[in-house]
Coordinates of C-alpha atoms and ligand atoms in Angstrom, one line a residue:
M1 CA -50.9 -10.4 6.9
M2 CA -50.1 -11.0 3.2
D3 CA -53.0 -11.1 0.8
S4 CA -53.2 -14.0 -1.6
K5 CA -52.1 -12.0 -4.5
S6 CA -48.9 -11.1 -2.8
I7 CA -48.3 -14.7 -1.8
H8 CA -48.8 -15.7 -5.4
R9 CA -46.4 -13.0 -6.6
L10 CA -43.9 -14.1 -4.1
K11 CA -44.1 -17.7 -5.1
V12 CA -43.8 -16.9 -8.8
G13 CA -40.8 -14.7 -8.0
V14 CA -39.1 -17.3 -5.9
A15 CA -39.6 -19.9 -8.5
K16 CA -38.2 -17.8 -11.3
V17 CA -35.5 -15.8 -9.7
V18 CA -32.3 -15.7 -8.0
I19 CA -31.5 -13.4 -5.3
V20 CA -34.0 -14.7 -2.8
G21 CA -31.9 -16.0 0.2
V22 CA -34.0 -13.5 2.2
E23 CA -37.2 -15.4 2.1
K24 CA -35.8 -18.2 4.1
T25 CA -35.1 -16.1 7.1
R26 CA -38.3 -14.2 6.8
G27 CA -40.6 -16.9 5.6
N28 CA -42.6 -17.3 8.8
E29 CA -43.0 -13.7 9.7
E30 CA -46.3 -12.0 9.6
G31 CA -46.9 -8.3 9.0
G32 CA -46.6 -6.1 5.9
N33 CA -43.1 -4.8 5.4
P34 CA -40.7 -7.7 5.2
W35 CA -42.9 -9.4 2.6
I36 CA -43.0 -6.3 0.5
W37 CA -39.3 -6.1 0.3
V38 CA -38.9 -9.7 -0.4
V39 CA -41.2 -9.5 -3.3
G40 CA -39.6 -6.2 -4.3
S41 CA -36.1 -7.5 -4.2
V42 CA -37.0 -10.5 -6.2
E43 CA -38.6 -8.4 -8.9
V44 CA -35.7 -6.0 -9.0
A45 CA -33.1 -8.7 -9.2
S46 CA -34.9 -10.4 -12.1
G47 CA -34.5 -7.3 -14.1
A48 CA -30.7 -7.4 -13.6
V49 CA -29.9 -10.6 -15.5
V50 CA -27.9 -10.2 -18.7
N51 CA -28.3 -12.7 -21.6
Y52 CA -25.7 -13.5 -24.3
C53 CA -26.9 -15.6 -27.3
G54 CA -30.0 -16.6 -25.2
T55 CA -28.2 -17.8 -22.1
P56 CA -27.7 -15.8 -18.8
V57 CA -24.1 -14.7 -18.3
G58 CA -24.2 -12.1 -15.5
T59 CA -26.0 -9.2 -13.9
V60 CA -25.8 -5.5 -14.7
A61 CA -24.4 -3.2 -12.0
A62 CA -27.6 -1.3 -11.6
S63 CA -31.0 -1.5 -13.2
D64 CA -32.7 1.8 -12.4
P65 CA -35.3 2.4 -15.2
A66 CA -35.4 6.1 -14.2
D67 CA -31.7 6.5 -14.8
E68 CA -31.2 8.5 -18.0
Q69 CA -27.4 8.3 -18.0
P70 CA -26.4 4.8 -16.9
L71 CA -22.7 5.3 -17.9
N72 CA -21.3 1.9 -17.5
Y73 CA -23.7 0.7 -14.8
D74 CA -25.5 -1.3 -17.6
Q75 CA -22.5 -3.5 -17.8
V76 CA -21.6 -6.7 -16.0
F77 CA -18.8 -5.9 -13.5
I78 CA -16.7 -8.8 -12.4
R79 CA -16.5 -7.7 -8.8
D80 CA -20.2 -6.7 -8.7
F81 CA -21.2 -10.1 -10.0
V82 CA -19.6 -12.0 -7.1
P83 CA -22.4 -11.6 -4.5
S84 CA -25.0 -12.3 -7.2
A85 CA -23.1 -15.4 -8.2
L86 CA -23.0 -16.6 -4.6
A87 CA -26.7 -16.0 -4.3
F88 CA -27.3 -18.0 -7.5
L89 CA -25.1 -20.8 -6.2
L90 CA -26.8 -20.9 -2.8
N91 CA -30.1 -21.0 -4.7
G92 CA -28.9 -24.1 -6.7
E93 CA -28.5 -22.1 -9.9
G94 CA -25.0 -22.9 -11.1
E95 CA -25.5 -22.4 -14.8
I96 CA -25.3 -18.6 -14.9
V97 CA -22.1 -18.7 -12.8
K98 CA -20.5 -21.3 -15.1
N99 CA -21.4 -19.2 -18.2
F100 CA -20.0 -16.1 -16.5
L101 CA -16.8 -17.9 -15.7
L102 CA -16.3 -19.3 -19.2
H103 CA -17.2 -16.1 -21.1
T104 CA -15.0 -13.9 -19.0
L105 CA -12.2 -16.5 -19.5
Q106 CA -12.6 -15.9 -23.3
L107 CA -12.2 -12.2 -22.8
Q108 CA -8.9 -12.7 -20.9
S109 CA -7.1 -13.5 -24.1
W110 CA -8.6 -10.5 -26.0
E111 CA -6.1 -8.3 -27.7
K112 CA -6.1 -5.1 -25.8
T113 CA -4.2 -1.9 -26.3
V114 CA -4.1 1.5 -24.7
D115 CA -2.4 4.0 -27.0
C116 CA -0.4 1.3 -28.8
Y117 CA 0.7 -0.4 -25.6
S118 CA -0.6 -4.0 -24.8
P119 CA -1.0 -5.0 -21.1
G120 CA -0.3 -8.6 -20.0
Q121 CA -2.4 -11.5 -21.3
G122 CA -3.8 -12.7 -18.0
L123 CA -5.7 -9.4 -17.4
M124 CA -9.4 -9.8 -16.8
P125 CA -11.7 -7.0 -17.7
A126 CA -13.4 -4.7 -15.1
S127 CA -16.7 -5.2 -16.9
F128 CA -18.3 -6.3 -20.1
K129 CA -21.4 -5.4 -22.1
V130 CA -23.4 -7.5 -24.4
R131 CA -24.0 -5.5 -27.6
T132 CA -26.5 -6.6 -30.4
M133 CA -24.8 -5.9 -33.7
P134 CA -25.9 -6.3 -37.3
L135 CA -24.6 -9.5 -38.7
D136 CA -22.0 -9.0 -41.5
G137 CA -23.5 -9.6 -44.9
S138 CA -27.0 -10.5 -43.9
N139 CA -30.0 -8.3 -44.2
G140 CA -31.6 -7.4 -40.9
A141 CA -30.1 -10.2 -38.9
Y142 CA -28.3 -9.4 -35.6
E143 CA -25.8 -11.1 -33.4
D144 CA -24.8 -10.7 -29.7
V145 CA -21.2 -9.5 -29.2
L146 CA -19.3 -9.3 -25.9
D147 CA -17.6 -6.0 -25.4
P148 CA -15.0 -6.0 -22.5
D149 CA -13.5 -3.0 -20.7
F150 CA -10.0 -3.7 -19.5
G151 CA -9.5 -0.2 -18.2
E152 CA -9.2 1.4 -21.6
S153 CA -12.6 3.2 -21.1
A154 CA -12.5 3.3 -17.3
I155 CA -12.2 6.7 -15.6
G156 CA -8.5 7.2 -15.2
R157 CA -7.6 4.2 -17.4
V158 CA -6.9 2.0 -14.5
A159 CA -6.2 -1.8 -14.8
P160 CA -8.7 -3.7 -12.7
V161 CA -6.3 -5.8 -10.7
D162 CA -9.0 -7.3 -8.5
S163 CA -11.0 -8.8 -11.4
G164 CA -8.7 -11.8 -12.0
L165 CA -8.4 -12.4 -8.3
W166 CA -12.2 -12.4 -7.8
W167 CA -12.5 -14.7 -10.9
I168 CA -10.3 -17.3 -9.2
I169 CA -12.1 -17.0 -5.9
L170 CA -15.5 -17.4 -7.6
L171 CA -14.2 -20.4 -9.6
R172 CA -13.3 -22.1 -6.3
A173 CA -16.7 -21.2 -4.8
Y174 CA -18.4 -22.6 -7.9
G175 CA -16.6 -26.0 -7.5
K176 CA -17.2 -26.2 -3.8
L177 CA -20.9 -25.3 -3.9
T178 CA -21.9 -27.3 -7.0
G179 CA -19.5 -30.2 -6.8
D180 CA -18.8 -29.7 -10.5
Y181 CA -15.0 -29.8 -10.3
A182 CA -14.8 -30.7 -14.0
L183 CA -15.0 -27.0 -14.8
Q184 CA -11.8 -26.1 -13.0
E185 CA -10.0 -29.1 -14.5
R186 CA -10.6 -28.0 -18.1
V187 CA -7.4 -27.2 -20.0
D188 CA -8.6 -23.7 -20.9
V189 CA -9.6 -23.0 -17.3
Q190 CA -6.3 -24.2 -15.9
T191 CA -4.5 -22.0 -18.5
G192 CA -6.7 -19.0 -17.3
I193 CA -5.6 -19.6 -13.7
R194 CA -2.0 -19.8 -14.7
L195 CA -2.1 -16.6 -16.8
I196 CA -3.6 -14.6 -13.9
L197 CA -1.0 -16.0 -11.5
N198 CA 1.9 -15.3 -13.9
L199 CA 0.9 -11.7 -14.0
C200 CA 0.7 -11.4 -10.3
L201 CA 3.8 -13.4 -9.5
T202 CA 6.2 -11.9 -12.1
N203 CA 9.3 -10.6 -10.5
G204 CA 9.9 -6.8 -10.6
F205 CA 12.0 -4.5 -8.5
D206 CA 9.8 -5.2 -5.4
M207 CA 11.3 -5.7 -2.0
F208 CA 8.0 -6.9 -0.5
P209 CA 5.7 -9.9 -1.0
T210 CA 2.7 -7.6 -1.3
L211 CA 1.3 -6.9 -4.8
L212 CA 2.2 -3.4 -6.1
V213 CA -0.6 -1.7 -7.9
T214 CA -1.8 1.7 -9.1
D215 CA -4.5 3.9 -7.6
G216 CA -8.1 2.7 -8.2
S217 CA -7.3 -0.9 -9.1
C218 CA -10.0 -2.5 -6.9
M219 CA -13.4 -1.7 -5.4
I220 CA -12.3 1.9 -4.9
D221 CA -11.8 2.4 -8.7
R222 CA -10.8 6.1 -8.4
R223 CA -7.9 8.2 -7.2
M224 CA -8.1 7.9 -3.5
G225 CA -4.4 7.6 -2.6
I226 CA -4.5 3.8 -2.4
H227 CA -1.7 3.2 -4.9
G228 CA 1.2 1.0 -3.7
H229 CA 0.2 -2.0 -1.6
P230 CA -3.5 -1.5 -0.6
L231 CA -4.8 -4.0 1.9
E232 CA -7.9 -5.0 -0.2
I233 CA -5.7 -6.2 -3.1
Q234 CA -3.4 -8.1 -0.7
A235 CA -6.4 -9.9 0.9
L236 CA -7.8 -10.9 -2.5
F237 CA -4.3 -11.9 -3.7
Y238 CA -3.8 -14.1 -0.6
S239 CA -7.3 -15.6 -1.0
S240 CA -6.8 -16.3 -4.7
L241 CA -3.4 -17.9 -4.1
R242 CA -5.0 -20.2 -1.6
C243 CA -7.8 -21.1 -4.0
S244 CA -5.4 -21.6 -6.9
R245 CA -3.3 -24.0 -4.8
E246 CA -6.4 -26.1 -4.4
M247 CA -7.4 -26.0 -8.0
L248 CA -4.1 -26.2 -10.0
I249 CA -3.4 -29.7 -11.4
V250 CA 0.2 -30.4 -10.3
N251 CA 2.4 -31.7 -13.1
D252 CA 5.9 -30.9 -14.6
G253 CA 4.4 -27.8 -16.2
T254 CA 3.0 -26.4 -13.0
K255 CA 5.2 -27.6 -10.2
N256 CA 7.3 -24.4 -10.1
L257 CA 4.2 -22.3 -10.1
V258 CA 2.8 -24.2 -7.1
A259 CA 6.1 -23.8 -5.3
A260 CA 6.0 -20.1 -6.0
I261 CA 2.5 -19.9 -4.6
N262 CA 3.5 -21.7 -1.4
N263 CA 6.4 -19.3 -0.9
R264 CA 4.4 -16.3 -1.5
L265 CA 1.6 -17.4 0.8
S266 CA 3.8 -17.6 3.8
A267 CA 5.8 -14.5 3.0
L268 CA 2.6 -12.5 2.4
S269 CA 0.8 -13.5 5.6
F270 CA 4.0 -12.9 7.7
H271 CA 4.4 -9.4 6.1
I272 CA 0.7 -8.4 6.6
R273 CA 0.4 -9.8 10.1
E274 CA 3.6 -8.3 11.2
Y275 CA 3.7 -4.8 9.6
Y276 CA 0.0 -3.9 8.7
W277 CA -1.4 -4.7 12.1
V278 CA -2.1 -1.8 14.6
D279 CA -3.6 -1.7 18.0
M280 CA -3.0 0.4 21.1
K281 CA 0.3 -1.4 21.8
K282 CA 1.7 -1.1 18.3
I283 CA 0.7 2.6 17.9
N284 CA 2.5 3.3 21.2
E285 CA 5.6 1.6 19.7
I286 CA 5.4 3.6 16.5
Y287 CA 5.0 6.7 18.6
R288 CA 8.4 6.1 20.2
Y289 CA 10.2 5.0 16.9
K290 CA 13.7 6.2 16.2
T291 CA 14.1 7.2 12.6
E292 CA 16.9 6.9 10.0
E293 CA 18.0 3.6 11.4
Y294 CA 20.6 1.8 9.2
S295 CA 21.1 -2.0 9.5
T296 CA 19.4 -5.2 8.8
D297 CA 18.0 -5.4 12.3
A298 CA 16.4 -1.9 12.5
V299 CA 13.3 -1.8 14.6
N300 CA 11.7 0.9 12.4
K301 CA 12.2 -1.1 9.2
F302 CA 10.2 1.2 6.9
N303 CA 11.5 4.4 8.4
I304 CA 8.2 5.6 9.5
Y305 CA 8.1 9.1 11.2
P306 CA 6.1 9.0 14.4
E307 CA 4.6 12.4 13.4
Q308 CA 2.7 10.4 10.7
I309 CA 0.4 9.0 13.3
P310 CA -2.7 11.0 12.5
S311 CA -4.4 12.9 15.4
W312 CA -7.8 11.2 14.8
L313 CA -6.2 7.8 15.4
I314 CA -4.7 8.7 18.8
D315 CA -8.2 9.1 20.3
W316 CA -9.9 6.6 18.0
I317 CA -7.9 3.4 18.6
P318 CA -9.9 1.3 21.2
E319 CA -8.2 -0.3 24.2
E320 CA -9.3 -3.7 22.9
G321 CA -9.0 -4.9 19.3
G322 CA -7.2 -3.4 16.3
Y323 CA -7.1 -3.5 12.5
L324 CA -4.9 -3.9 9.5
I325 CA -3.9 -0.5 8.0
G326 CA -4.8 0.5 4.5
N327 CA -1.3 0.6 2.9
L328 CA 2.4 0.3 3.8
Q329 CA 5.3 1.6 1.8
P330 CA 8.7 3.0 2.7
A331 CA 8.2 6.0 5.0
H332 CA 4.5 5.8 4.6
M333 CA 1.7 4.1 6.5
D334 CA -1.8 4.8 5.4
F335 CA -3.6 4.5 8.8
R336 CA -7.1 4.7 7.3
F337 CA -9.4 1.7 8.1
F338 CA -10.5 0.1 4.8
T339 CA -13.5 -2.2 5.4
L340 CA -13.3 -4.7 2.5
G341 CA -9.6 -5.3 3.1
N342 CA -10.1 -6.0 6.8
L343 CA -13.2 -8.2 6.3
W344 CA -11.5 -10.2 3.5
S345 CA -8.4 -10.7 5.7
I346 CA -10.7 -12.3 8.2
V347 CA -12.5 -14.4 5.6
S348 CA -9.3 -15.6 3.9
S349 CA -7.4 -16.1 7.2
L350 CA -4.8 -13.6 6.1
G351 CA -4.9 -12.2 9.6
S352 CA -4.1 -14.4 12.5
P353 CA -7.1 -15.7 14.5
K354 CA -6.3 -13.2 17.3
Q355 CA -6.1 -10.3 14.8
N356 CA -9.3 -11.5 13.1
E357 CA -11.1 -11.4 16.4
G358 CA -9.6 -8.0 17.1
I359 CA -10.9 -6.5 13.9
L360 CA -14.5 -7.5 14.8
N361 CA -13.9 -6.1 18.3
L362 CA -12.9 -2.8 16.8
I363 CA -15.9 -2.7 14.5
E364 CA -18.1 -3.3 17.5
A365 CA -16.4 -0.7 19.5
K366 CA -16.5 1.9 16.7
W367 CA -20.0 1.0 15.5
D368 CA -21.2 4.6 15.4
D369 CA -18.3 5.5 13.0
L370 CA -18.3 2.4 10.8
V371 CA -22.0 1.4 10.8
A372 CA -24.3 4.0 12.5
H373 CA -27.4 4.2 10.3
M374 CA -26.2 2.1 7.4
P375 CA -23.6 -0.7 7.1
L376 CA -20.8 -0.2 6.2
K377 CA -18.3 2.6 5.7
I378 CA -16.0 1.9 2.7
C379 CA -13.2 3.5 4.6
Y380 CA -12.7 5.6 7.8
P381 CA -12.1 8.5 8.2
C382 CA -12.8 10.5 5.0
F383 CA -10.4 13.1 3.6
G384 CA -11.6 16.5 5.0
M385 CA -11.6 18.1 1.6
R386 CA -13.1 16.7 -1.6
G387 CA -11.0 13.6 -1.6
M388 CA -9.2 13.5 -5.0
A389 CA -12.1 13.6 -7.4
Y390 CA -14.9 16.1 -7.9
N391 CA -17.7 13.9 -6.5
H392 CA -15.7 12.8 -3.5
W393 CA -17.2 15.1 -0.9
P394 CA -16.4 14.2 2.7
W395 CA -18.3 11.1 3.8
S396 CA -19.5 10.5 0.3
Y397 CA -19.0 7.8 -2.3
H398 CA -15.4 6.4 -2.1
N399 CA -14.4 9.1 0.4
G400 CA -16.0 7.5 3.5
G401 CA -19.5 6.8 2.1
S402 CA -21.5 3.8 3.4
W403 CA -21.8 0.8 1.0
P404 CA -24.5 -1.7 1.9
T405 CA -23.0 -4.3 -0.4
L406 CA -20.3 -4.8 2.2
L407 CA -22.9 -6.4 4.4
W408 CA -22.3 -9.9 2.9
Q409 CA -18.6 -9.8 3.6
F410 CA -19.2 -8.6 7.1
T411 CA -21.8 -11.3 7.7
L412 CA -19.3 -13.9 6.4
A413 CA -16.6 -12.6 8.7
C414 CA -19.0 -12.6 11.7
I415 CA -20.1 -16.2 11.0
K416 CA -16.5 -17.3 10.7
M417 CA -15.6 -15.7 14.0
N418 CA -18.7 -17.0 15.7
K419 CA -20.3 -13.6 16.2
P420 CA -23.5 -13.9 14.2
E421 CA -25.3 -11.5 16.5
L422 CA -23.1 -8.7 15.2
A423 CA -24.1 -9.4 11.7
R424 CA -27.7 -9.6 12.7
K425 CA -27.6 -6.1 14.2
A426 CA -26.2 -4.8 10.9
V427 CA -28.8 -6.7 8.8
D428 CA -31.6 -5.3 10.9
L429 CA -30.4 -1.8 10.3
A430 CA -30.1 -2.3 6.5
E431 CA -33.5 -4.0 6.4
K432 CA -35.2 -0.9 7.7
R433 CA -34.1 1.2 4.7
L434 CA -32.7 -0.6 1.7
S435 CA -35.9 -1.6 0.0
V436 CA -37.8 1.6 1.0
D437 CA -34.9 3.5 -0.5
Q438 CA -34.8 1.3 -3.6
W439 CA -31.5 -0.4 -3.0
P440 CA -29.0 2.5 -3.2
E441 CA -25.4 2.0 -4.2
Y442 CA -24.1 4.0 -1.3
Y443 CA -25.1 6.4 1.5
D444 CA -23.6 9.8 2.5
T445 CA -22.8 11.6 5.7
H446 CA -20.8 10.5 8.8
G447 CA -23.6 8.3 10.0
G448 CA -24.8 7.1 6.6
R449 CA -28.2 8.9 6.9
F450 CA -28.8 10.1 3.4
I451 CA -28.9 8.3 0.1
G452 CA -25.7 9.2 -1.7
K453 CA -25.7 12.4 -3.7
Q454 CA -25.0 10.6 -7.0
S455 CA -25.9 7.1 -5.8
R456 CA -27.5 4.7 -8.3
L457 CA -30.7 3.0 -7.2
R458 CA -31.5 -0.7 -7.7
Q459 CA -27.8 -1.4 -7.5
T460 CA -27.5 -5.2 -8.0
W461 CA -24.7 -5.9 -5.5
T462 CA -26.7 -4.0 -2.8
I463 CA -29.6 -6.4 -3.4
A464 CA -27.4 -9.5 -3.8
G465 CA -25.3 -8.6 -0.8
F466 CA -28.4 -8.2 1.4
Ligands
GLC1 C1 -18.2 2.1 -8.7 C2 -17.5 1.2 -7.6 C3 -17.0 -0.1 -8.2 C4 -18.1 -0.8 -8.9 C5 -18.8 0.0 -9.9 C6 -20.0 -0.6 -10.5 O1 -17.3 2.5 -9.6 O2 -16.5 1.9 -7.0 O3 -16.4 -0.9 -7.2 O4 -17.7 -2.0 -9.4 O5 -19.2 1.3 -9.4 O6 -21.0 -0.9 -9.6

């Protein structure tokens, strides 16, 4: 039973703060633990909110008071804020989300340069920090300043391609959940959408409708061999095109853009459904591919060598179900399973209904590999060696670590595909450990049993996702 002090703390917490979706499902339970973590998560989350000139504009990536070297985890990351934003919106608190959308919009037109080169204007930062600076010419007065990172300080100097895509998706969610469509109709907001789309839809030398990016341009923001056409970016791209089509005001100035969006949407979904999908049948086809075929009607269009089918996959692929591979380029299929890309393909309907069902079947069949003790693996399997960076030990961090923030996308996919019991199973697992372990960023080992070697604690998107 809860004592009256705990009940009071809970009520105060719920009234004040944000990330409290949990208390609804747990509200009637008796017994110690669930209440402790509800109160705990509320308190933790309240410490994560960042203010700019007195108004809330986002949440820091992690707020572990014991962390002496927060690096950039004290910044507001665009992708990390999305689950926080959804929690705020579901809790009827739209203001912080609106502020976030408008302030990041201002950062979009920031003048940015990396060694004298200026990237495109629609680029959204990976993260920003609010700095308090002395006000010019006044004694002792200070002002808040927004300081964005467009990749110029990021490890590896990588452009955050996913930021603009998440921004569009969040803008749509804001409109749908608050009913405040006036925000998306504002001239500056419409321009912001157009600038992001122009960057993504610019013609290059590409032969495919998928978006070409460098390594580390998304949630896996390090060198992990995901350069080219990674699934996660394609799913977010597809989703943001669909959202933009709903939000763009059609007039003479935008009608060509809307036509380009429509063309791209159908070409992209055809390409992914046709060429990224693998299941037992498809792998058997690839296994028997002829190579070096010349002609427009070649069966093996991308000249994939059957020897590229990794040995782990031959035993791993279940009889039922399948998944979308991580990446596809000429003569190269990355067969690794990337969780966010697959889940967001379900959520955005990039995959066909049958494929979407197949992905959840595969997750269920491969539960011990993809979930085990902590949902969910960021990718499967890991590289046997240290991945491509010093802290990428096998089954750690981006190299096959388990990231509890992925729970919200998984739950969303399960709800959409009418399999809530699967999500419940994962939530039950996470519930046992997350608050006791202080909301780690990621877990290590094949089964996700240990808190990650260099994992932050009180990671905001772990809390918000849960
Ligand atoms: C790590 C993650 C990235 C996240 C950042 C802040 O670099 O890979 O996706 O945005 O931490 O939490």
